[in-house]
CSV table of C-alpha atoms in Angstrom, one decimal:
chain,number,residue,atom,x,y,z
A,1,UNK,CA,121.5,-100.7,25.0
A,2,UNK,CA,124.8,-102.1,26.8
A,3,UNK,CA,124.7,-102.2,30.3
A,4,UNK,CA,127.6,-99.7,32.3
A,5,UNK,CA,129.7,-101.4,34.9
A,6,UNK,CA,132.2,-99.1,36.6
A,7,UNK,CA,135.6,-100.0,37.3
A,8,UNK,CA,138.3,-98.0,39.0
A,9,UNK,CA,141.3,-98.2,38.0
A,10,UNK,CA,144.4,-97.0,35.5
A,11,UNK,CA,142.2,-97.1,31.9
A,12,UNK,CA,145.4,-98.1,29.9
A,13,UNK,CA,145.7,-101.1,31.6
A,14,UNK,CA,142.1,-102.4,29.9
A,15,UNK,CA,142.3,-106.0,28.2
A,16,UNK,CA,143.8,-105.8,24.6
A,17,UNK,CA,142.0,-105.4,21.8
A,18,UNK,CA,139.6,-102.9,23.8
A,19,UNK,CA,138.7,-99.5,22.8
A,20,UNK,CA,139.6,-96.6,24.8
A,21,UNK,CA,136.9,-93.9,24.6
A,22,UNK,CA,137.7,-90.2,25.4
A,23,UNK,CA,136.0,-86.7,24.6
A,24,UNK,CA,138.1,-84.6,22.4
A,25,UNK,CA,137.8,-81.0,20.9
A,26,UNK,CA,138.0,-80.4,17.0
A,27,UNK,CA,141.1,-78.4,17.1
A,28,UNK,CA,143.7,-81.2,17.3
A,29,UNK,CA,144.9,-80.7,20.8
A,30,UNK,CA,145.7,-83.3,23.1
A,31,UNK,CA,147.4,-81.0,25.4
A,32,UNK,CA,146.5,-81.8,29.0
A,33,UNK,CA,144.7,-84.2,31.7
A,34,UNK,CA,143.9,-87.5,30.0
A,35,UNK,CA,144.0,-86.4,26.5
A,36,UNK,CA,148.1,-85.8,27.1
A,37,UNK,CA,148.0,-89.2,28.3
A,38,UNK,CA,147.1,-90.4,25.5
A,39,UNK,CA,149.1,-88.4,23.3
A,40,UNK,CA,152.4,-89.8,25.4
A,41,UNK,CA,150.9,-93.5,25.0
A,42,UNK,CA,149.5,-93.3,21.3
A,43,UNK,CA,151.8,-91.0,19.3
A,44,UNK,CA,150.8,-92.7,15.9
A,45,UNK,CA,146.9,-92.4,16.8
A,46,UNK,CA,147.6,-88.5,18.2
A,47,UNK,CA,148.7,-87.7,14.6
A,48,UNK,CA,145.7,-89.6,12.9
A,49,UNK,CA,143.7,-87.3,15.3
A,50,UNK,CA,145.3,-84.1,14.5
A,51,UNK,CA,145.1,-84.8,10.5
A,52,UNK,CA,141.5,-85.3,10.8
A,53,UNK,CA,140.6,-82.3,12.9
A,54,UNK,CA,142.8,-80.4,10.2
A,55,UNK,CA,141.0,-82.0,7.3
A,56,UNK,CA,137.5,-81.8,8.9
A,57,UNK,CA,137.2,-78.9,11.6
A,58,UNK,CA,133.9,-78.0,13.3
A,59,UNK,CA,132.0,-80.1,11.2
A,60,UNK,CA,133.7,-83.2,13.6
A,61,UNK,CA,131.5,-82.1,16.8
A,62,UNK,CA,129.0,-84.8,17.5
A,63,UNK,CA,131.1,-87.7,15.4
A,64,UNK,CA,133.5,-90.3,16.6
A,65,UNK,CA,137.0,-91.0,15.0
A,66,UNK,CA,138.0,-94.7,15.5
A,67,UNK,CA,141.5,-95.2,15.3
A,68,UNK,CA,142.9,-98.9,15.1
A,69,UNK,CA,146.0,-99.7,17.2
A,70,UNK,CA,148.1,-103.0,18.0
A,71,UNK,CA,146.9,-103.1,21.9
A,72,UNK,CA,144.1,-100.5,22.0
A,73,UNK,CA,142.1,-99.1,19.6
A,74,UNK,CA,141.4,-95.2,20.3
A,75,UNK,CA,137.8,-93.8,20.0
A,76,UNK,CA,137.7,-89.9,19.7
A,77,UNK,CA,134.4,-88.5,20.7
A,78,UNK,CA,134.2,-85.1,19.4
A,79,UNK,CA,132.2,-83.2,22.1
A,80,UNK,CA,133.3,-79.7,21.7
A,81,UNK,CA,134.6,-77.3,19.2
A,82,UNK,CA,137.4,-75.8,21.6
A,83,UNK,CA,138.7,-76.7,24.9
A,84,UNK,CA,139.5,-74.6,28.4
A,85,UNK,CA,137.4,-71.6,28.7
A,86,UNK,CA,136.4,-71.8,25.1
A,87,UNK,CA,134.7,-74.9,24.9
A,88,UNK,CA,131.3,-75.6,24.2
A,89,UNK,CA,128.3,-74.7,26.5
A,90,UNK,CA,127.3,-78.1,28.6
A,91,UNK,CA,124.0,-78.4,26.7
A,92,UNK,CA,125.9,-78.5,23.3
A,93,UNK,CA,128.5,-81.0,24.8
A,94,UNK,CA,125.8,-83.1,26.2
A,95,UNK,CA,124.0,-83.5,22.5
A,96,UNK,CA,127.4,-83.7,20.6
A,97,UNK,CA,128.6,-86.5,23.4
A,98,UNK,CA,125.0,-88.2,22.7
A,99,UNK,CA,125.5,-88.7,18.9
A,100,UNK,CA,129.3,-89.1,18.6
A,101,UNK,CA,128.6,-92.4,21.1
A,102,UNK,CA,126.4,-93.6,18.7
A,103,UNK,CA,128.5,-93.0,15.8
A,104,UNK,CA,131.6,-95.1,18.1
A,105,UNK,CA,128.5,-98.0,18.5
A,106,UNK,CA,127.9,-97.9,14.6
A,107,UNK,CA,131.8,-98.3,14.0
A,108,UNK,CA,132.0,-100.6,16.4
A,109,UNK,CA,131.0,-103.8,14.2
A,110,UNK,CA,133.2,-106.2,16.2
A,111,UNK,CA,131.8,-105.6,19.3
A,112,UNK,CA,134.8,-105.1,21.3
A,113,UNK,CA,134.7,-104.1,24.7
A,114,UNK,CA,134.6,-100.0,25.5
A,115,UNK,CA,136.8,-98.5,28.2
A,116,UNK,CA,136.0,-94.8,28.9
A,117,UNK,CA,137.7,-92.4,31.1
């Protein structure tokens, strides 16, 4: 397993060719918090994420969508079916996060650096 290094700073200033990782719902919504910042900075990746959610829905929980980009790739970890007060219970989110990270690691065949919020 890889070693984690905690760095304080702006996620979006990660080096080029890095993968920016964040937890997502399966409803296709990046409407608040860090997800909104992703939507504003990466509109094309947001549209791919929305289409993927529309096509696969709740079956995405526990998976990762890795979306290539010019400066950064975006990794969407599907950790909950919904968001806000309707999000999954913590035990389900933890289990989904574990399998989604495993899925990301399998997809990251180029071993690009990962930066997460």
